[in-house]
């Protein structure tokens, strides 16, 4: 693996970790402090973390991302919408079917969505 790609993956993981903190913090706050249903909280927190993640990916993770075409931005945002759908399906499955606590379910959903996000966002940024 080339050093540049390795460092890109390291930066992606750092940004992902920060985005996870934003995601889980909002999810927990909305659900436990404001009584919002976990699926609504998950959608709101995921959306906020995607916006945060997008900004950091453009300025920090992917070199040349500031020069995105409208097509690349559409793929990037479209992959995030699909990621939201995957997140919601995973959250429902892990909480309602597997009977995990919603915060544990969030971690499982995050692993699945992260794999999807890296592949698609890499494709979007690379053109």
PDB file of C-alpha atoms in Angstrom:
ATOM      1  CA  UNK A   1       0.000   0.000   0.000  1.00  0.00           C
ATOM      2  CA  UNK A   2       1.355   3.397  -0.873  1.00  0.00           C
ATOM      3  CA  UNK A   3       2.247   5.698   1.996  1.00  0.00           C
ATOM      4  CA  UNK A   4      -0.128   8.408   0.727  1.00  0.00           C
ATOM      5  CA  UNK A   5      -3.074   6.006   0.692  1.00  0.00           C
ATOM      6  CA  UNK A   6      -2.137   4.682   4.138  1.00  0.00           C
ATOM      7  CA  UNK A   7      -2.035   8.224   5.544  1.00  0.00           C
ATOM      8  CA  UNK A   8      -5.355   8.977   3.860  1.00  0.00           C
ATOM      9  CA  UNK A   9      -6.888   5.983   5.639  1.00  0.00           C
ATOM     10  CA  UNK A  10      -5.378   7.153   8.947  1.00  0.00           C
ATOM     11  CA  UNK A  11      -6.860  10.648   8.427  1.00  0.00           C
ATOM     12  CA  UNK A  12     -10.189   9.072   7.432  1.00  0.00           C
ATOM     13  CA  UNK A  13     -10.214   7.050  10.663  1.00  0.00           C
ATOM     14  CA  UNK A  14      -9.397  10.119  12.778  1.00  0.00           C
ATOM     15  CA  UNK A  15     -12.179  12.092  11.140  1.00  0.00           C
ATOM     16  CA  UNK A  16     -14.481   9.089  11.501  1.00  0.00           C
ATOM     17  CA  UNK A  17     -13.701   8.893  15.205  1.00  0.00           C
ATOM     18  CA  UNK A  18     -14.492  12.568  15.676  1.00  0.00           C
ATOM     19  CA  UNK A  19     -17.677  12.152  13.649  1.00  0.00           C
ATOM     20  CA  UNK A  20     -18.646   9.163  15.807  1.00  0.00           C
ATOM     21  CA  UNK A  21     -18.287  11.321  18.917  1.00  0.00           C
ATOM     22  CA  UNK A  22     -20.600  13.922  17.346  1.00  0.00           C
ATOM     23  CA  UNK A  23     -23.033  11.199  16.230  1.00  0.00           C
ATOM     24  CA  UNK A  24     -23.160   9.345  19.554  1.00  0.00           C
ATOM     25  CA  UNK A  25     -23.251  12.542  21.588  1.00  0.00           C
ATOM     26  CA  UNK A  26     -26.269  13.888  19.737  1.00  0.00           C
ATOM     27  CA  UNK A  27     -27.949  10.452  19.700  1.00  0.00           C
ATOM     28  CA  UNK A  28     -27.518  10.051  23.443  1.00  0.00           C
ATOM     29  CA  UNK A  29     -28.517  13.623  24.240  1.00  0.00           C
ATOM     30  CA  UNK A  30     -31.673  13.591  22.153  1.00  0.00           C
ATOM     31  CA  UNK A  31     -32.754  10.133  23.314  1.00  0.00           C
ATOM     32  CA  UNK A  32     -31.889  10.210  27.005  1.00  0.00           C
ATOM     33  CA  UNK A  33     -32.283  13.906  27.840  1.00  0.00           C
ATOM     34  CA  UNK A  34     -35.052  14.966  25.477  1.00  0.00           C
ATOM     35  CA  UNK A  35     -36.957  11.689  25.159  1.00  0.00           C
ATOM     36  CA  UNK A  36     -36.773  11.543  21.353  1.00  0.00           C
ATOM     37  CA  UNK A  37     -37.329   8.033  19.936  1.00  0.00           C
ATOM     38  CA  UNK A  38     -33.966   6.424  19.160  1.00  0.00           C
ATOM     39  CA  UNK A  39     -34.669   6.091  15.429  1.00  0.00           C
ATOM     40  CA  UNK A  40     -35.444   9.810  15.087  1.00  0.00           C
ATOM     41  CA  UNK A  41     -32.434  10.656  17.230  1.00  0.00           C
ATOM     42  CA  UNK A  42     -30.277   8.357  15.107  1.00  0.00           C
ATOM     43  CA  UNK A  43     -31.390  10.060  11.885  1.00  0.00           C
ATOM     44  CA  UNK A  44     -30.722  13.541  13.284  1.00  0.00           C
ATOM     45  CA  UNK A  45     -27.375  12.626  14.812  1.00  0.00           C
ATOM     46  CA  UNK A  46     -26.256  10.774  11.677  1.00  0.00           C
ATOM     47  CA  UNK A  47     -27.132  13.772   9.502  1.00  0.00           C
ATOM     48  CA  UNK A  48     -25.231  16.163  11.764  1.00  0.00           C
ATOM     49  CA  UNK A  49     -22.198  13.893  11.815  1.00  0.00           C
ATOM     50  CA  UNK A  50     -22.272  13.510   8.007  1.00  0.00           C
ATOM     51  CA  UNK A  51     -22.144  17.285   7.590  1.00  0.00           C
ATOM     52  CA  UNK A  52     -19.257  17.476  10.055  1.00  0.00           C
ATOM     53  CA  UNK A  53     -17.549  14.508   8.356  1.00  0.00           C
ATOM     54  CA  UNK A  54     -17.999  15.974   4.879  1.00  0.00           C
ATOM     55  CA  UNK A  55     -16.385  19.231   5.899  1.00  0.00           C
ATOM     56  CA  UNK A  56     -13.398  17.462   7.478  1.00  0.00           C
ATOM     57  CA  UNK A  57     -13.024  15.065   4.528  1.00  0.00           C
ATOM     58  CA  UNK A  58     -12.879  18.002   2.133  1.00  0.00           C
ATOM     59  CA  UNK A  59     -10.395  20.068   4.166  1.00  0.00           C
ATOM     60  CA  UNK A  60      -8.304  17.312   5.775  1.00  0.00           C
ATOM     61  CA  UNK A  61      -8.706  13.739   4.507  1.00  0.00           C
ATOM     62  CA  UNK A  62      -8.803  13.665   0.722  1.00  0.00           C
ATOM     63  CA  UNK A  63      -6.261  15.702  -1.204  1.00  0.00           C
ATOM     64  CA  UNK A  64      -7.861  17.611  -4.050  1.00  0.00           C
ATOM     65  CA  UNK A  65     -11.340  17.360  -2.578  1.00  0.00           C
ATOM     66  CA  UNK A  66     -11.798  21.135  -2.655  1.00  0.00           C
ATOM     67  CA  UNK A  67     -11.879  20.901  -6.463  1.00  0.00           C
ATOM     68  CA  UNK A  68     -14.897  18.604  -6.582  1.00  0.00           C
ATOM     69  CA  UNK A  69     -17.192  18.582  -9.562  1.00  0.00           C
ATOM     70  CA  UNK A  70     -20.963  18.692  -9.034  1.00  0.00           C
ATOM     71  CA  UNK A  71     -21.031  14.997 -10.005  1.00  0.00           C
ATOM     72  CA  UNK A  72     -18.508  14.109  -7.285  1.00  0.00           C
ATOM     73  CA  UNK A  73     -20.415  16.137  -4.677  1.00  0.00           C
ATOM     74  CA  UNK A  74     -23.636  14.377  -5.711  1.00  0.00           C
ATOM     75  CA  UNK A  75     -22.002  10.940  -5.320  1.00  0.00           C
ATOM     76  CA  UNK A  76     -20.581  11.986  -1.946  1.00  0.00           C
ATOM     77  CA  UNK A  77     -23.938  13.223  -0.662  1.00  0.00           C
ATOM     78  CA  UNK A  78     -25.850  10.347  -2.281  1.00  0.00           C
ATOM     79  CA  UNK A  79     -23.594   7.822  -0.575  1.00  0.00           C
ATOM     80  CA  UNK A  80     -24.352   9.571   2.712  1.00  0.00           C
ATOM     81  CA  UNK A  81     -28.094   9.265   2.104  1.00  0.00           C
ATOM     82  CA  UNK A  82     -27.646   5.532   1.482  1.00  0.00           C
ATOM     83  CA  UNK A  83     -25.459   5.440   4.602  1.00  0.00           C
ATOM     84  CA  UNK A  84     -28.333   6.983   6.564  1.00  0.00           C
ATOM     85  CA  UNK A  85     -30.636   4.243   5.271  1.00  0.00           C
ATOM     86  CA  UNK A  86     -28.121   1.559   6.262  1.00  0.00           C
ATOM     87  CA  UNK A  87     -27.754   3.197   9.666  1.00  0.00           C
ATOM     88  CA  UNK A  88     -31.502   3.194  10.262  1.00  0.00           C
ATOM     89  CA  UNK A  89     -31.921  -0.414   9.125  1.00  0.00           C
ATOM     90  CA  UNK A  90     -29.041  -1.530  11.341  1.00  0.00           C
ATOM     91  CA  UNK A  91     -30.334   0.439  14.318  1.00  0.00           C
ATOM     92  CA  UNK A  92     -33.800  -1.074  13.989  1.00  0.00           C
ATOM     93  CA  UNK A  93     -32.440  -4.586  13.474  1.00  0.00           C
ATOM     94  CA  UNK A  94     -29.988  -4.440  16.383  1.00  0.00           C
ATOM     95  CA  UNK A  95     -32.450  -2.809  18.806  1.00  0.00           C
ATOM     96  CA  UNK A  96     -35.765  -4.421  17.878  1.00  0.00           C
ATOM     97  CA  UNK A  97     -34.662  -7.851  16.627  1.00  0.00           C
ATOM     98  CA  UNK A  98     -31.353  -8.549  18.401  1.00  0.00           C
ATOM     99  CA  UNK A  99     -32.490  -6.548  21.482  1.00  0.00           C
ATOM    100  CA  UNK A 100     -29.297  -4.543  22.011  1.00  0.00           C
ATOM    101  CA  UNK A 101     -29.231  -1.198  23.802  1.00  0.00           C
ATOM    102  CA  UNK A 102     -29.473   1.590  21.237  1.00  0.00           C
ATOM    103  CA  UNK A 103     -25.939   2.863  21.980  1.00  0.00           C
ATOM    104  CA  UNK A 104     -24.448  -0.623  21.440  1.00  0.00           C
ATOM    105  CA  UNK A 105     -26.535  -0.903  18.275  1.00  0.00           C
ATOM    106  CA  UNK A 106     -25.069   2.411  17.137  1.00  0.00           C
ATOM    107  CA  UNK A 107     -21.554   0.998  17.345  1.00  0.00           C
ATOM    108  CA  UNK A 108     -22.515  -2.012  15.213  1.00  0.00           C
ATOM    109  CA  UNK A 109     -24.277   0.203  12.689  1.00  0.00           C
ATOM    110  CA  UNK A 110     -21.222   2.458  12.584  1.00  0.00           C
ATOM    111  CA  UNK A 111     -18.907  -0.390  11.600  1.00  0.00           C
ATOM    112  CA  UNK A 112     -21.160  -1.352   8.689  1.00  0.00           C
ATOM    113  CA  UNK A 113     -21.775   2.202   7.515  1.00  0.00           C
ATOM    114  CA  UNK A 114     -18.072   3.129   7.818  1.00  0.00           C
ATOM    115  CA  UNK A 115     -17.101   0.434   5.318  1.00  0.00           C
ATOM    116  CA  UNK A 116     -19.727   1.714   2.883  1.00  0.00           C
ATOM    117  CA  UNK A 117     -18.719   5.344   3.451  1.00  0.00           C
ATOM    118  CA  UNK A 118     -15.021   4.883   2.807  1.00  0.00           C
ATOM    119  CA  UNK A 119     -15.511   3.047  -0.473  1.00  0.00           C
ATOM    120  CA  UNK A 120     -18.123   5.465  -1.781  1.00  0.00           C
ATOM    121  CA  UNK A 121     -16.550   8.676  -0.520  1.00  0.00           C
ATOM    122  CA  UNK A 122     -13.189   7.617  -1.926  1.00  0.00           C
ATOM    123  CA  UNK A 123     -14.884   7.039  -5.276  1.00  0.00           C
ATOM    124  CA  UNK A 124     -16.678  10.391  -5.074  1.00  0.00           C
ATOM    125  CA  UNK A 125     -13.533  12.339  -4.257  1.00  0.00           C
ATOM    126  CA  UNK A 126     -11.387  10.524  -6.826  1.00  0.00           C
ATOM    127  CA  UNK A 127     -13.847  11.072  -9.632  1.00  0.00           C
TER     128      UNK A 127
END
